[in-house]
PDB file of C-alpha atoms in Angstrom:
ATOM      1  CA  UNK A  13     -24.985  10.258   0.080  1.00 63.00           C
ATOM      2  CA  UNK A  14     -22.301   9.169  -2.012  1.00 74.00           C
ATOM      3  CA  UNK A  15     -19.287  11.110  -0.823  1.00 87.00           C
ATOM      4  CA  UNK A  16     -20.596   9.589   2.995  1.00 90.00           C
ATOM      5  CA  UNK A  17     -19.759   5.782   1.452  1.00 90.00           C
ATOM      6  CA  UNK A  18     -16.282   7.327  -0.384  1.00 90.00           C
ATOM      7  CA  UNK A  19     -14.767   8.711   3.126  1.00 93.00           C
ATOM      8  CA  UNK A  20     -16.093   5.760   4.952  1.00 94.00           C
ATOM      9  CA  UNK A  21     -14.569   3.385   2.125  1.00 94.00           C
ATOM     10  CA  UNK A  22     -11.180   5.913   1.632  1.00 95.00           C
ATOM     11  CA  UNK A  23     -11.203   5.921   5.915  1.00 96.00           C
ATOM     12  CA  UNK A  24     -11.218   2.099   5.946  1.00 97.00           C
ATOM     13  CA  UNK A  25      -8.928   0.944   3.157  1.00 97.00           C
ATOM     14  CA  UNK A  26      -5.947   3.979   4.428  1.00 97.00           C
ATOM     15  CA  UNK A  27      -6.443   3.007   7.428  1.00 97.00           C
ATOM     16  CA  UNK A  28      -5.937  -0.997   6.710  1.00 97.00           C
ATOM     17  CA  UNK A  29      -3.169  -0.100   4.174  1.00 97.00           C
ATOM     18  CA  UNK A  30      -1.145   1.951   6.600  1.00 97.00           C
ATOM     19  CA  UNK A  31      -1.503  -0.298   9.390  1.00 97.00           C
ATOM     20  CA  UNK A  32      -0.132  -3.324   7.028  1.00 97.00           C
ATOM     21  CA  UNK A  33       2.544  -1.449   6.349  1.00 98.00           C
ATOM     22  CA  UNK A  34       3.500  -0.556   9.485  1.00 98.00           C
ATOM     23  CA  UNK A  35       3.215  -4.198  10.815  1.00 97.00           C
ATOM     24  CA  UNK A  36       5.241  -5.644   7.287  1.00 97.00           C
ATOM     25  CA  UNK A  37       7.800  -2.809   8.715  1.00 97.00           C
ATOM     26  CA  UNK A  38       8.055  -3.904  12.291  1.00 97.00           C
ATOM     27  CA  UNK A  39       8.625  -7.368  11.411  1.00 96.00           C
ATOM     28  CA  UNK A  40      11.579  -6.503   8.418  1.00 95.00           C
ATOM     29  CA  UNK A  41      13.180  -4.648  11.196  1.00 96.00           C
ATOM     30  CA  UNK A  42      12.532  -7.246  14.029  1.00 96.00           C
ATOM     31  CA  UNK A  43      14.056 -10.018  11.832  1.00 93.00           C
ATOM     32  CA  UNK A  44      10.820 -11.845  12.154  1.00 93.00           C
ATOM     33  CA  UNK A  45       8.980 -13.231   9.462  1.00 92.00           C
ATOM     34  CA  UNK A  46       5.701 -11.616   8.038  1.00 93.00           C
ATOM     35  CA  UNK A  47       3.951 -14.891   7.274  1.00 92.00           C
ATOM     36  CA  UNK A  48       4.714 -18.261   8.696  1.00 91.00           C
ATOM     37  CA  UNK A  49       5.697 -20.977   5.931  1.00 92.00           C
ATOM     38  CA  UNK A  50       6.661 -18.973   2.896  1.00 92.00           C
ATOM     39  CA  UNK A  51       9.594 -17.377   2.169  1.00 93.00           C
ATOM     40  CA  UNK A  52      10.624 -14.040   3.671  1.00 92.00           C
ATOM     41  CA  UNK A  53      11.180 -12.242   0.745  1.00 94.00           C
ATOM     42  CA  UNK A  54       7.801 -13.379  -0.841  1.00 95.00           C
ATOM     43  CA  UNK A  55       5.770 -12.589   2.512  1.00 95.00           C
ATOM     44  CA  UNK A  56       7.422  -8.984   2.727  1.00 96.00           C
ATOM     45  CA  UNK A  57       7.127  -7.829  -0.856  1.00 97.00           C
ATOM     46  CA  UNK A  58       3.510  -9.134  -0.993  1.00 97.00           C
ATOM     47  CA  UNK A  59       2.742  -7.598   2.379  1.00 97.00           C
ATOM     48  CA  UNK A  60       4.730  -4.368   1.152  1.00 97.00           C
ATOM     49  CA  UNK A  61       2.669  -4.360  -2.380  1.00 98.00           C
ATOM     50  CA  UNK A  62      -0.865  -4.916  -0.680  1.00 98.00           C
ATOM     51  CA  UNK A  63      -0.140  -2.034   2.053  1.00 98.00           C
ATOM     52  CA  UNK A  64       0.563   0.132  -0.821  1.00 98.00           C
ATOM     53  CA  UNK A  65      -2.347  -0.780  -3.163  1.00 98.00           C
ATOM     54  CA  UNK A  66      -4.548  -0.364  -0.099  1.00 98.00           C
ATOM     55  CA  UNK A  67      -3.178   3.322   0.806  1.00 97.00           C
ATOM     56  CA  UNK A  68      -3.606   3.982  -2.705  1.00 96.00           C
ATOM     57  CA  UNK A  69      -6.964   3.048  -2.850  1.00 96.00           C
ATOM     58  CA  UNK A  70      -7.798   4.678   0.030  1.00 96.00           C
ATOM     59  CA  UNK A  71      -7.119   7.768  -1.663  1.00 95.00           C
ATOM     60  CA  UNK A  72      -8.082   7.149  -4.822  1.00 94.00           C
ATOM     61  CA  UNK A  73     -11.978   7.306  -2.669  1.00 93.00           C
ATOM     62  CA  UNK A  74     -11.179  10.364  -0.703  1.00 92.00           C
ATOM     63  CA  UNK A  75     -10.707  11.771  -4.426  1.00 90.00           C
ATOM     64  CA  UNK A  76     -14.234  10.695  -5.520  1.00 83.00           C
ATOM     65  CA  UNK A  77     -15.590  12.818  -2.792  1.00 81.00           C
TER      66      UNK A  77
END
């Protein structure tokens, strides 16, 4: 029952970190900022370190399986 919660988790955090960074990506390339009111380079490297901790994570669970 376990490994069913670790693929839904691992499912769920890839699919959340991959889509952030795609969307932090589109925006760098667009010229557009990633959050209103802060500074670009803040908003994009936070964005950018999130999506990656997220992917990460995400596989860290499909390991646990």
């Amino acid at each position: 029952m376990e490994s069913v919660a670790a693929v839904f988790a691992g499912t769920a955090f890839a699919l959340f970190g991959t889509a952030l960074l795609v969307w932090t990506g589109a925006r760098t390339v667009q010229r557009a900022p990633v959050a209103l009111g802060v500074s670009p380079v803040a908003s994009t490297a936070l964005a950018t370190l999130f999506g990656v901790l997220f992917l990460v994570l995400g596989v860290w669970c499909f390991t646990r399986i």
